[in-house]
Short mmCIF file of C-alpha atoms and ligand atoms in Angstrom, two decimals:
data_model
loop_
_atom_site.label_atom_id
_atom_site.label_comp_id
_atom_site.label_asym_id
_atom_site.label_seq_id
_atom_site.Cartn_x
_atom_site.Cartn_y
_atom_site.Cartn_z
CA UNK A 281 0.00 0.00 0.00
CA UNK A 282 1.30 3.47 -0.91
CA UNK A 283 1.18 6.26 1.68
CA UNK A 284 0.49 9.95 1.13
CA UNK A 285 -0.20 12.79 3.53
CA UNK A 286 -2.29 15.94 3.35
CA UNK A 287 -1.66 18.62 5.97
CA UNK A 288 -4.51 21.12 6.20
CA UNK A 289 -5.22 24.15 8.26
CA UNK A 290 -8.01 26.71 7.86
CA UNK A 291 -5.36 29.44 7.62
CA UNK A 292 -3.66 27.78 4.64
CA UNK A 293 -5.96 29.17 1.95
CA UNK A 294 -5.62 29.95 -1.75
CA UNK A 295 -8.75 32.10 -1.90
CA UNK A 296 -12.46 32.20 -2.59
CA UNK A 297 -13.67 29.87 -5.32
CA UNK A 298 -15.61 31.64 -8.05
CA UNK A 299 -18.67 29.41 -8.69
CA UNK A 300 -18.13 29.98 -12.42
CA UNK A 301 -15.21 27.55 -12.15
CA UNK A 302 -17.84 24.88 -12.82
CA UNK A 303 -19.15 26.34 -16.07
CA UNK A 304 -19.79 24.48 -19.31
CA UNK A 305 -20.34 25.15 -22.98
CA UNK A 306 -23.00 24.63 -25.67
CA UNK A 307 -22.01 25.36 -29.25
CA UNK A 308 -24.15 25.21 -32.39
CA UNK A 309 -22.22 22.14 -33.37
CA UNK A 310 -23.25 18.53 -33.99
CA UNK A 311 -26.15 17.44 -31.77
CA UNK A 312 -25.40 19.78 -28.86
CA UNK A 313 -28.44 21.95 -29.57
CA UNK A 314 -30.55 19.96 -32.07
CA UNK A 315 -31.06 16.51 -30.55
CA UNK A 316 -29.28 17.57 -27.36
CA UNK A 317 -31.00 20.31 -25.41
CA UNK A 318 -33.73 20.79 -28.07
CA UNK A 319 -35.85 18.10 -29.65
CA UNK A 320 -39.49 19.17 -30.00
CA UNK A 321 -40.72 15.67 -30.98
CA UNK A 322 -39.09 13.98 -28.00
CA UNK A 323 -41.44 12.38 -25.43
CA UNK A 324 -39.91 14.55 -22.66
CA UNK A 325 -39.98 17.81 -24.65
CA UNK A 326 -41.55 20.79 -22.89
CA UNK A 327 -43.74 23.47 -24.49
CA UNK A 328 -40.64 25.13 -26.02
CA UNK A 329 -39.20 21.89 -27.37
CA UNK A 330 -36.50 21.44 -24.71
CA UNK A 331 -35.77 17.93 -23.49
CA UNK A 332 -36.73 17.70 -19.83
CA UNK A 333 -34.54 14.62 -19.30
CA UNK A 334 -31.50 16.64 -20.39
CA UNK A 335 -32.44 19.62 -18.22
CA UNK A 336 -32.67 17.26 -15.25
CA UNK A 337 -29.13 15.97 -15.84
CA UNK A 338 -27.77 19.50 -16.35
CA UNK A 339 -29.34 20.53 -13.05
CA UNK A 340 -27.73 17.55 -11.35
CA UNK A 341 -24.40 18.74 -12.68
CA UNK A 342 -25.02 22.09 -11.01
CA UNK A 343 -23.63 24.25 -13.84
CA UNK A 344 -23.54 27.97 -12.93
CA UNK A 345 -22.73 29.34 -16.39
CA UNK A 346 -22.86 28.08 -19.99
CA UNK A 347 -20.79 29.58 -22.79
CA UNK A 348 -22.77 30.01 -26.05
CA UNK A 349 -23.12 29.92 -29.13
CA UNK A 350 -19.49 28.95 -30.00
CA UNK A 351 -16.69 28.02 -30.36
CA UNK A 352 -15.49 28.09 -33.93
CA UNK A 353 -19.12 28.49 -34.99
CA UNK A 354 -19.30 32.02 -33.61
CA UNK A 355 -16.66 33.39 -35.99
CA UNK A 356 -19.08 33.11 -38.92
CA UNK A 357 -22.33 33.73 -37.05
CA UNK A 358 -24.68 36.71 -37.45
CA UNK A 359 -26.47 37.01 -34.13
CA UNK A 360 -29.39 38.81 -35.83
CA UNK A 361 -30.19 35.55 -37.71
CA UNK A 362 -31.15 34.00 -34.39
CA UNK A 363 -33.89 36.43 -33.31
CA UNK A 364 -37.44 37.21 -34.46
CA UNK A 365 -40.00 34.88 -35.99
CA UNK A 366 -38.63 31.38 -36.20
CA UNK A 367 -40.21 30.60 -39.55
CA UNK A 368 -38.42 33.59 -41.03
CA UNK A 369 -34.96 32.85 -39.69
CA UNK A 370 -32.39 32.02 -42.38
CA UNK A 371 -30.75 28.66 -42.96
CA UNK A 372 -27.04 29.34 -43.29
CA UNK A 373 -23.96 27.31 -44.16
CA UNK A 374 -21.72 26.97 -41.13
CA UNK A 375 -18.14 27.10 -42.40
CA UNK A 376 -16.70 26.06 -39.06
CA UNK A 377 -18.21 22.57 -39.11
CA UNK A 378 -19.49 22.26 -42.73
CA UNK A 379 -23.11 21.81 -41.68
CA UNK A 380 -26.28 23.89 -42.04
CA UNK A 381 -27.49 26.09 -39.21
CA UNK A 382 -31.26 26.54 -39.21
CA UNK A 383 -31.39 29.04 -36.33
CA UNK A 384 -34.43 27.32 -34.82
CA UNK A 385 -32.80 27.89 -31.45
CA UNK A 386 -31.46 31.40 -30.98
CA UNK A 387 -30.74 33.98 -28.33
CA UNK A 388 -34.23 34.09 -26.76
CA UNK A 389 -34.68 30.33 -26.77
CA UNK A 390 -31.23 29.70 -25.30
CA UNK A 391 -31.78 32.21 -22.50
CA UNK A 392 -35.09 30.49 -21.69
CA UNK A 393 -33.38 27.12 -21.64
CA UNK A 394 -30.65 28.47 -19.35
CA UNK A 395 -33.26 29.64 -16.84
CA UNK A 396 -34.87 26.21 -16.86
CA UNK A 397 -31.48 24.55 -16.37
CA UNK A 398 -30.62 26.87 -13.43
CA UNK A 399 -27.70 28.41 -15.21
CA UNK A 400 -26.54 31.71 -16.70
CA UNK A 401 -25.43 32.56 -20.21
CA UNK A 402 -21.86 33.56 -21.14
CA UNK A 403 -22.22 34.94 -24.65
CA UNK A 404 -19.52 34.99 -27.33
CA UNK A 405 -19.51 37.73 -29.97
CA UNK A 406 -18.20 37.24 -33.48
CA UNK A 407 -14.84 38.96 -34.01
CA UNK A 408 -14.09 36.85 -37.08
CA UNK A 409 -16.36 38.00 -39.91
CA UNK A 410 -17.90 40.76 -37.76
CA UNK A 411 -16.53 43.32 -35.32
CA UNK A 412 -17.25 45.98 -32.69
CA UNK A 413 -20.47 47.19 -34.34
CA UNK A 414 -22.28 43.83 -34.21
CA UNK A 415 -20.83 43.28 -30.74
CA UNK A 416 -22.17 46.49 -29.25
CA UNK A 417 -25.55 45.90 -30.92
CA UNK A 418 -26.03 42.49 -29.35
CA UNK A 419 -25.17 43.94 -25.92
CA UNK A 420 -27.78 46.65 -26.51
CA UNK A 421 -30.31 44.02 -27.62
CA UNK A 422 -29.68 41.72 -24.67
CA UNK A 423 -29.01 44.14 -21.81
CA UNK A 424 -30.40 47.61 -22.48
CA UNK A 425 -33.77 48.08 -20.74
CA UNK A 426 -35.72 49.92 -23.50
CA UNK A 427 -36.02 53.06 -25.62
CA UNK A 428 -33.41 52.21 -28.29
CA UNK A 429 -33.70 50.40 -31.61
CA UNK A 430 -32.19 47.10 -30.46
CA UNK A 431 -33.72 47.00 -26.98
CA UNK A 432 -37.16 47.82 -28.37
CA UNK A 433 -36.74 45.06 -30.94
CA UNK A 434 -36.06 42.61 -28.10
CA UNK A 435 -39.27 43.77 -26.42
CA UNK A 436 -41.17 43.46 -29.71
CA UNK A 437 -39.78 39.92 -29.93
CA UNK A 438 -41.45 39.06 -26.65
CA UNK A 439 -38.87 39.82 -23.94
CA UNK A 440 -39.77 42.85 -21.86
CA UNK A 441 -36.97 42.42 -19.32
CA UNK A 442 -33.35 42.49 -20.46
CA UNK A 443 -31.54 39.16 -20.48
CA UNK A 444 -28.84 40.67 -18.26
CA UNK A 445 -25.91 38.74 -19.74
CA UNK A 446 -22.90 39.61 -17.61
CA UNK A 447 -19.95 37.76 -19.13
CA UNK A 448 -18.98 38.12 -22.81
CA UNK A 449 -16.28 36.42 -24.89
CA UNK A 450 -14.49 38.62 -27.43
CA UNK A 451 -14.42 36.08 -30.26
CA UNK A 452 -13.02 32.57 -30.13
CA UNK A 453 -9.55 31.07 -30.74
CA UNK A 454 -8.54 33.95 -32.98
CA UNK A 455 -4.92 32.67 -32.90
CA UNK A 456 -5.89 29.51 -34.82
CA UNK A 457 -5.48 29.35 -38.62
CA UNK A 458 -8.62 27.14 -38.67
CA UNK A 459 -10.69 30.05 -37.38
CA UNK A 460 -12.97 31.89 -39.82
CA UNK A 461 -11.10 35.20 -40.32
CA UNK A 462 -8.12 34.24 -38.16
CA UNK A 463 -6.05 37.28 -37.16
CA UNK A 464 -2.59 38.19 -36.01
CA UNK A 465 -2.20 39.02 -32.32
CA UNK A 466 -2.06 42.76 -32.98
CA UNK A 467 -4.98 42.72 -35.43
CA UNK A 468 -7.07 40.81 -32.91
CA UNK A 469 -5.90 42.88 -29.93
CA UNK A 470 -6.96 46.10 -31.66
CA UNK A 471 -10.43 44.79 -32.53
CA UNK A 472 -10.90 43.22 -29.10
CA UNK A 473 -9.97 46.50 -27.47
CA UNK A 474 -12.43 48.53 -29.52
CA UNK A 475 -15.19 45.92 -29.14
CA UNK A 476 -14.68 45.77 -25.36
CA UNK A 477 -14.71 49.56 -25.14
CA UNK A 478 -17.99 50.08 -26.98
CA UNK A 479 -19.68 47.04 -25.42
CA UNK A 480 -18.89 48.49 -21.98
CA UNK A 481 -20.11 51.92 -23.06
CA UNK A 482 -23.48 50.28 -23.78
CA UNK A 483 -23.46 48.34 -20.49
CA UNK A 484 -20.69 49.24 -18.01
CA UNK A 485 -21.59 46.34 -15.72
CA UNK A 486 -20.44 43.60 -18.13
CA UNK A 487 -17.14 41.71 -18.01
CA UNK A 488 -15.27 40.59 -21.12
CA UNK A 489 -12.85 37.78 -21.94
CA UNK A 490 -10.02 38.29 -24.44
CA UNK A 491 -9.25 35.30 -26.61
CA UNK A 492 -5.94 33.75 -25.52
CA UNK A 493 -4.06 30.84 -27.05
CA UNK A 494 -6.08 27.85 -28.17
CA UNK A 495 -3.46 25.55 -26.70
CA UNK A 496 -0.15 25.49 -24.83
CA UNK A 497 1.51 24.01 -27.91
CA UNK A 498 0.49 26.71 -30.40
CA UNK A 499 3.50 28.12 -32.26
CA UNK A 500 2.41 31.65 -31.27
CA UNK A 501 1.82 30.72 -27.62
CA UNK A 502 3.10 33.42 -25.26
CA UNK A 503 3.79 36.00 -27.93
CA UNK A 504 0.07 35.89 -28.81
CA UNK A 505 -0.88 36.86 -25.24
CA UNK A 506 1.92 39.42 -24.96
CA UNK A 507 1.16 41.27 -28.21
CA UNK A 508 -2.61 40.97 -27.99
CA UNK A 509 -2.74 42.23 -24.39
CA UNK A 510 -0.43 45.04 -25.37
CA UNK A 511 -3.43 46.36 -27.34
CA UNK A 512 -6.32 45.64 -24.98
CA UNK A 513 -5.04 45.07 -21.42
CA UNK A 514 -6.94 47.91 -19.76
CA UNK A 515 -10.31 47.15 -21.37
CA UNK A 516 -10.55 43.39 -20.77
CA UNK A 517 -11.19 41.45 -17.58
CA UNK A 518 -10.02 37.92 -18.35
CA UNK A 519 -7.83 36.05 -20.80
CA UNK A 520 -9.12 32.73 -22.12
CA UNK A 521 -7.21 29.43 -22.25
CA UNK A 522 -8.30 26.30 -24.11
CA UNK A 523 -6.86 22.83 -23.65
CA UNK A 524 -7.86 19.30 -24.69
CA UNK A 525 -5.89 16.14 -23.90
CA UNK A 526 -5.82 12.73 -25.57
CA UNK A 527 -4.50 9.26 -24.91
CA UNK A 528 -3.79 8.36 -28.53
CA UNK A 529 -0.58 6.63 -27.48
CA UNK A 530 -2.54 4.50 -25.00
CA UNK A 531 -0.16 5.23 -22.15
CA UNK A 532 -2.29 5.59 -19.02
CA UNK A 533 0.40 6.83 -16.56
CA UNK A 534 1.41 9.50 -19.07
CA UNK A 535 -2.19 10.45 -19.83
CA UNK A 536 -3.06 10.81 -16.14
CA UNK A 537 -0.08 13.14 -15.68
CA UNK A 538 -1.38 15.65 -18.27
CA UNK A 539 -2.75 17.88 -15.52
CA UNK A 540 0.89 18.83 -14.86
CA UNK A 541 0.89 20.46 -18.30
CA UNK A 542 -2.40 22.19 -17.44
CA UNK A 543 -0.80 23.66 -14.33
CA UNK A 544 2.21 25.00 -16.20
CA UNK A 545 -0.04 26.37 -18.97
CA UNK A 546 -1.94 28.37 -16.33
CA UNK A 547 1.28 29.67 -14.77
CA UNK A 548 2.82 30.55 -18.12
CA UNK A 549 -0.24 32.59 -19.18
CA UNK A 550 -0.34 34.36 -15.82
CA UNK A 551 3.35 35.24 -16.17
CA UNK A 552 2.65 36.87 -19.55
CA UNK A 553 -0.45 38.71 -18.24
CA UNK A 554 1.55 40.07 -15.31
CA UNK A 555 4.47 40.99 -17.55
CA UNK A 556 2.16 43.09 -19.73
CA UNK A 557 0.58 44.64 -16.63
CA UNK A 558 4.05 45.44 -15.27
CA UNK A 559 5.20 46.94 -18.56
CA UNK A 560 2.12 49.16 -18.57
CA UNK A 561 2.62 50.19 -14.91
CA UNK A 562 -0.97 48.98 -14.43
CA UNK A 563 -2.54 48.44 -11.03
CA UNK A 564 -4.90 45.93 -12.63
CA UNK A 565 -4.35 42.15 -12.41
CA UNK A 566 -5.94 40.06 -15.15
CA UNK A 567 -7.58 36.78 -14.22
CA UNK A 568 -8.19 33.71 -16.36
CA UNK A 569 -11.19 32.16 -18.05
CA UNK A 570 -10.33 28.55 -18.91
CA UNK A 571 -13.34 28.45 -21.17
CA UNK A 572 -12.68 25.20 -23.04
CA UNK A 573 -11.18 22.13 -21.38
CA UNK A 574 -11.68 18.40 -21.59
CA UNK A 575 -10.43 15.15 -23.09
CA UNK A 576 -11.06 15.06 -26.85
CA UNK A 577 -9.84 12.44 -29.30
CA UNK A 578 -12.12 9.39 -29.38
CA UNK A 579 -14.27 10.77 -32.20
CA UNK A 580 -11.55 12.38 -34.37
CA UNK A 581 -11.35 9.64 -37.02
CA UNK A 582 -15.10 8.98 -37.34
CA UNK A 583 -15.75 12.72 -37.71
CA UNK A 584 -13.72 12.88 -40.93
CA UNK A 585 -16.04 10.27 -42.48
CA UNK A 586 -19.22 11.86 -41.06
CA UNK A 587 -18.38 15.24 -42.62
CA UNK A 588 -17.37 13.58 -45.90
CA UNK A 589 -20.71 11.76 -46.14
CA UNK A 590 -22.98 14.40 -44.66
CA UNK A 591 -21.47 17.77 -45.60
CA UNK A 592 -24.00 20.61 -45.17
CA UNK A 593 -26.51 18.43 -43.32
CA UNK A 594 -28.11 19.68 -40.12
CA UNK A 595 -27.01 18.41 -36.69
CA UNK A 596 -24.50 15.76 -37.78
CA UNK A 597 -23.36 13.51 -34.91
CA UNK A 598 -19.98 15.24 -34.58
CA UNK A 599 -17.41 15.14 -31.75
CA UNK A 600 -19.36 12.40 -29.99
CA UNK A 601 -16.55 11.13 -27.78
CA UNK A 602 -17.51 8.13 -25.68
CA UNK A 603 -15.61 8.65 -22.45
CA UNK A 604 -14.01 5.83 -20.52
CA UNK A 605 -12.98 5.50 -16.91
CA UNK A 606 -9.43 6.84 -17.30
CA UNK A 607 -10.87 9.99 -18.93
CA UNK A 608 -12.86 10.59 -15.74
CA UNK A 609 -9.64 10.35 -13.71
CA UNK A 610 -7.87 12.97 -15.81
CA UNK A 611 -10.96 15.22 -15.68
CA UNK A 612 -10.79 14.86 -11.87
CA UNK A 613 -7.13 15.93 -11.86
CA UNK A 614 -7.93 18.86 -14.15
CA UNK A 615 -10.58 20.04 -11.67
CA UNK A 616 -8.07 19.68 -8.82
CA UNK A 617 -5.65 21.83 -10.84
CA UNK A 618 -8.27 24.56 -11.30
CA UNK A 619 -8.97 24.56 -7.57
CA UNK A 620 -5.25 24.89 -6.84
CA UNK A 621 -5.23 27.99 -9.04
CA UNK A 622 -8.58 29.38 -7.86
CA UNK A 623 -6.99 32.71 -6.90
CA UNK A 624 -6.53 33.54 -10.62
CA UNK A 625 -8.70 31.06 -12.57
CA UNK A 626 -12.17 32.52 -12.10
CA UNK A 627 -14.09 30.89 -14.93
CA UNK A 628 -13.73 27.43 -16.46
CA UNK A 629 -16.04 25.82 -18.99
CA UNK A 630 -16.02 22.09 -19.52
CA UNK A 631 -16.29 21.71 -23.30
CA UNK A 632 -18.93 20.81 -23.88
CA UNK A 633 -22.21 19.90 -22.12
CA UNK A 634 -24.43 17.66 -24.27
CA UNK A 635 -23.44 15.13 -27.00
CA UNK A 636 -20.44 17.12 -28.27
CA UNK A 637 -17.38 16.02 -26.21
CA UNK A 638 -19.82 16.01 -23.34
CA UNK A 639 -20.65 14.56 -19.93
CA UNK A 640 -24.29 14.10 -21.06
CA UNK A 641 -25.25 11.92 -24.04
CA UNK A 642 -28.61 11.52 -25.73
CA UNK A 643 -30.17 9.42 -28.45
CA UNK A 644 -32.57 11.21 -30.79
CA UNK A 645 -35.99 10.02 -29.68
CA UNK A 646 -34.33 7.95 -26.94
CA UNK A 647 -32.67 8.24 -23.56
CA UNK A 648 -30.21 10.62 -21.92
CA UNK A 649 -27.40 9.35 -19.71
CA UNK A 650 -24.28 10.41 -17.82
CA UNK A 651 -20.87 9.59 -19.26
CA UNK A 652 -17.97 8.69 -16.94
CA UNK A 653 -16.65 12.28 -16.80
CA UNK A 654 -20.01 13.49 -15.48
CA UNK A 655 -19.18 12.38 -11.94
CA UNK A 656 -15.99 14.27 -11.05
CA UNK A 657 -17.54 17.40 -12.57
CA UNK A 658 -20.71 16.94 -10.52
CA UNK A 659 -18.78 16.27 -7.30
CA UNK A 660 -16.52 19.28 -7.73
CA UNK A 661 -19.46 21.56 -8.48
CA UNK A 662 -21.49 20.21 -5.54
CA UNK A 663 -18.78 20.33 -2.90
CA UNK A 664 -15.93 22.44 -4.24
CA UNK A 665 -17.48 25.72 -3.19
CA UNK A 666 -16.35 28.32 -0.67
CA UNK A 667 -12.62 28.55 0.02
CA UNK A 668 -9.90 26.72 -1.87
CA UNK A 669 -7.48 25.48 0.77
CA UNK A 670 -3.74 25.19 0.26
CA UNK A 671 -2.93 21.80 1.76
CA UNK A 672 0.62 20.57 1.90
CA UNK A 673 0.67 17.29 -0.02
CA UNK A 674 3.34 14.65 0.47
CA UNK A 675 3.01 11.88 -2.09
CA UNK A 676 5.21 9.24 -3.66
CA UNK A 677 6.01 10.11 -7.26
CA UNK A 678 6.53 8.31 -10.59
CA UNK A 679 8.28 9.09 -13.86
CA UNK A 680 6.67 8.48 -17.25
CA UNK A 681 7.33 9.27 -20.91
CA UNK A 682 6.59 13.00 -20.81
CA UNK A 683 6.81 13.89 -17.11
CA UNK A 684 9.07 13.39 -14.13
CA UNK A 685 8.11 13.26 -10.47
CA UNK A 686 4.36 12.95 -11.01
CA UNK A 687 2.58 12.72 -7.62
CA UNK A 688 0.85 9.34 -7.31
CA UNK A 689 -1.80 11.01 -5.19
CA UNK A 690 -3.10 14.22 -6.72
CA UNK A 691 -5.16 16.00 -4.06
CA UNK A 692 -6.52 19.28 -2.84
CA UNK A 693 -9.19 20.50 -0.41
CA UNK A 694 -11.95 23.09 -0.06
CA UNK A 695 -13.95 24.46 2.88
CA UNK A 696 -17.56 25.58 2.61
CA UNK A 697 -19.34 28.31 4.60
CA UNK A 698 -20.33 25.90 7.38
CA UNK A 699 -16.71 24.86 7.83
CA UNK A 700 -17.17 21.41 6.22
CA UNK A 701 -14.04 20.30 4.40
CA UNK A 702 -13.96 18.32 1.15
CA UNK A 703 -10.83 16.57 -0.07
CA UNK A 704 -10.67 15.69 -3.77
CA UNK A 705 -8.06 13.07 -4.60
CA UNK A 706 -6.99 10.94 -7.57
CA UNK A 707 -4.85 7.86 -6.99
CA UNK A 708 -2.92 7.57 -10.25
CA UNK A 709 -1.29 4.27 -9.36
CA UNK A 710 -2.28 1.45 -11.72
CA UNK A 711 -1.89 -1.31 -9.17
CA UNK A 712 -1.58 -0.13 -5.60
CA UNK A 713 -4.06 1.40 -3.18
CA UNK A 714 -2.84 4.44 -1.25
CA UNK A 715 -3.70 5.44 2.27
CA UNK A 716 -4.13 9.17 2.53
CA UNK A 717 -3.26 10.47 5.96
CA UNK A 718 -5.30 13.61 6.64
CA UNK A 719 -3.54 15.80 9.18
CA UNK A 720 -6.20 18.26 10.28
CA UNK A 721 -4.10 20.48 12.59
CA UNK A 722 -6.31 23.25 13.99
CA UNK A 723 -9.42 22.05 12.17
CA UNK A 724 -10.95 19.37 14.40
CA UNK A 725 -14.56 19.31 15.48
CA UNK A 726 -15.89 17.15 12.63
CA UNK A 727 -18.69 14.76 13.48
CA UNK A 728 -18.41 12.39 10.54
CA UNK A 729 -16.52 11.53 7.37
CA UNK A 730 -18.12 10.51 4.06
CA UNK A 731 -16.03 8.92 1.34
CA UNK A 732 -17.23 8.45 -2.25
CA UNK A 733 -15.16 6.58 -4.82
CA UNK A 734 -15.26 6.36 -8.60
CA UNK A 735 -13.40 3.25 -9.68
CA UNK A 736 -13.55 0.53 -12.30
CA UNK A 737 -11.14 -2.36 -12.83
CA UNK A 738 -11.06 -1.60 -16.55
CA UNK A 739 -9.69 1.84 -17.50
CA UNK A 740 -11.53 1.56 -20.83
CA UNK A 741 -14.97 0.92 -19.23
CA UNK A 742 -17.74 3.19 -20.56
CA UNK A 743 -21.37 4.06 -19.84
CA UNK A 744 -23.99 3.47 -22.54
CA UNK A 745 -27.73 3.99 -22.87
CA UNK A 746 -28.26 0.28 -22.08
CA UNK A 747 -25.73 0.24 -19.23
CA UNK A 748 -25.62 3.81 -17.93
CA UNK A 749 -24.07 3.03 -14.54
CA UNK A 750 -21.12 0.81 -15.45
CA UNK A 751 -18.84 3.57 -14.18
CA UNK A 752 -20.60 5.32 -11.31
CA UNK A 753 -19.59 6.54 -7.86
CA UNK A 754 -20.21 4.47 -4.76
CA UNK A 755 -19.93 5.24 -1.04
CA UNK A 756 -17.17 3.69 1.06
CA UNK A 757 -17.86 2.56 4.61
CA UNK A 758 -15.91 4.85 6.94
CA UNK A 759 -14.90 4.69 10.58
CA UNK A 760 -16.23 7.26 13.06
CA UNK A 761 -14.01 10.30 13.60
CA UNK A 762 -11.88 9.76 16.67
CA UNK A 763 -9.04 12.27 16.54
CA UNK A 764 -7.42 14.84 14.35
CA UNK A 765 -5.82 12.36 11.97
CA UNK A 766 -7.75 10.19 9.52
CA UNK A 767 -6.44 7.76 6.96
CA UNK A 768 -8.95 6.90 4.21
CA UNK A 769 -7.77 4.42 1.58
CA UNK A 770 -7.81 5.47 -2.07
CA UNK A 771 -8.13 2.40 -4.33
CA UNK A 772 -5.64 2.00 -7.17
CA UNK A 773 -6.87 4.18 -10.04
CA UNK A 774 -9.67 6.09 -8.39
CA UNK A 775 -11.35 9.47 -8.00
CA UNK A 776 -12.21 10.20 -4.37
CA UNK A 777 -14.39 12.73 -2.60
CA UNK A 778 -13.80 12.76 1.16
CA UNK A 779 -16.12 14.99 3.15
CA UNK A 780 -15.41 15.99 6.73
CA UNK A 781 -18.67 17.22 8.14
CA UNK A 782 -19.20 19.33 11.26
O1 AHR B 127 -15.20 22.58 -28.48
C1 AHR B 127 -14.97 22.24 -29.81
C2 AHR B 127 -14.12 23.27 -30.53
O2 AHR B 127 -12.84 23.27 -30.00
C3 AHR B 127 -14.55 24.71 -30.40
O3 AHR B 127 -15.50 25.07 -31.36
C4 AHR B 127 -13.28 25.46 -30.65
O4 AHR B 127 -13.25 26.69 -29.97
C5 AHR B 127 -12.20 24.50 -30.21
O5 AHR B 127 -11.21 24.36 -31.16
#
């Protein structure tokens, strides 16, 4: 049995956790919208055509904010196409995914859905084919009370009260050559600055996210942030980061260590943000919006064929990754990494939410079920609220192909308003259990411990519509709390949620 130790004290704190750390993302892509959240002919559809079974799962996941409508899609999207009478909305070719967008679901419908799902909208504006003018108009349409062209049009379209969208993305992945109207860092920085300025003139209460690198490995990484922020630092509130991992080489120890890259990505971007702030003698500190993150690779090959066969069709089954158990473990470690950086990472959006690289899957006309990655996301969102603690972690380490000294036990802890503590821990060891000694120092006073484990003997195990609970969490029997030190056992390859309750 391996041994690790976590030393915690209420005074060792990273900071307050922004609830938006548990955000997600719905793009007009594949079956995320059509066949995902919206399917008017489905037996569970409500009066607006939204699937109630999907809403129920989204509520379970406890998602505070959902980024919308893209993604790559947004860089060719005219937001005006998505408002007004549905039967008059245009069908348009979507050059991001080579499908047809019918605009049956648009701004009003999505905001209604968000309310039903207990979440808020984070809206992305198009800085690819469009620019500051369209951006300030959509802010006026969504947030201005009344008495102007766009706000009165919203009212005429049935929405008296403003939508009150607070967080806005200034385009998407503008550093990527695949983006519709990709730009250089300076070109983008200039447009982002002017868009942010006029959007905030329309509604000074909003916050905006500048588009950072679409990956740590981008050839322009670092210089993109430095040059782009040189243009817009004072007018933006967050910089975005995007990161997807894969296990194409089928090397589980290496794959599970990828959260080490995530951590250095976060620190590298912060270093650049602070360097720009320093150069500008600015008092302002920029925070981060990690608004796309996940595992993504299972569907890559099949997608090539799907697009070849079905080019320009509506709602093709794209990016439908079927997640296995080891994916859930890496997702758990990614969440732990965000919590460890909660002082500067304020927003994070799991990409995406339904069907498209998603924790929730549906069948058209059929069921909806939770994939393996659903569970760590749900646990973190349920219990990882309040204060992110800064525990001292002692763990044995291992070396693998791409990383050295990877902690076998990856762990962190949070404390809620009632003083209950939650420890999140991944045991990365393929074969050995690990006892995790919890040294509670000045904490004490807990009445009971609850321990939930996500484990499967087969790292490739998946959930399906027929067998939706193959990989699902289960409670572990725990001893009563006797003193200030506890030693729960983390099974080999497992995600663990240990709650110390007052
Ligand atoms: O989430 C899928 C895609 O990944 C998004 O559209 C894009 O922003 C990223 O490349």
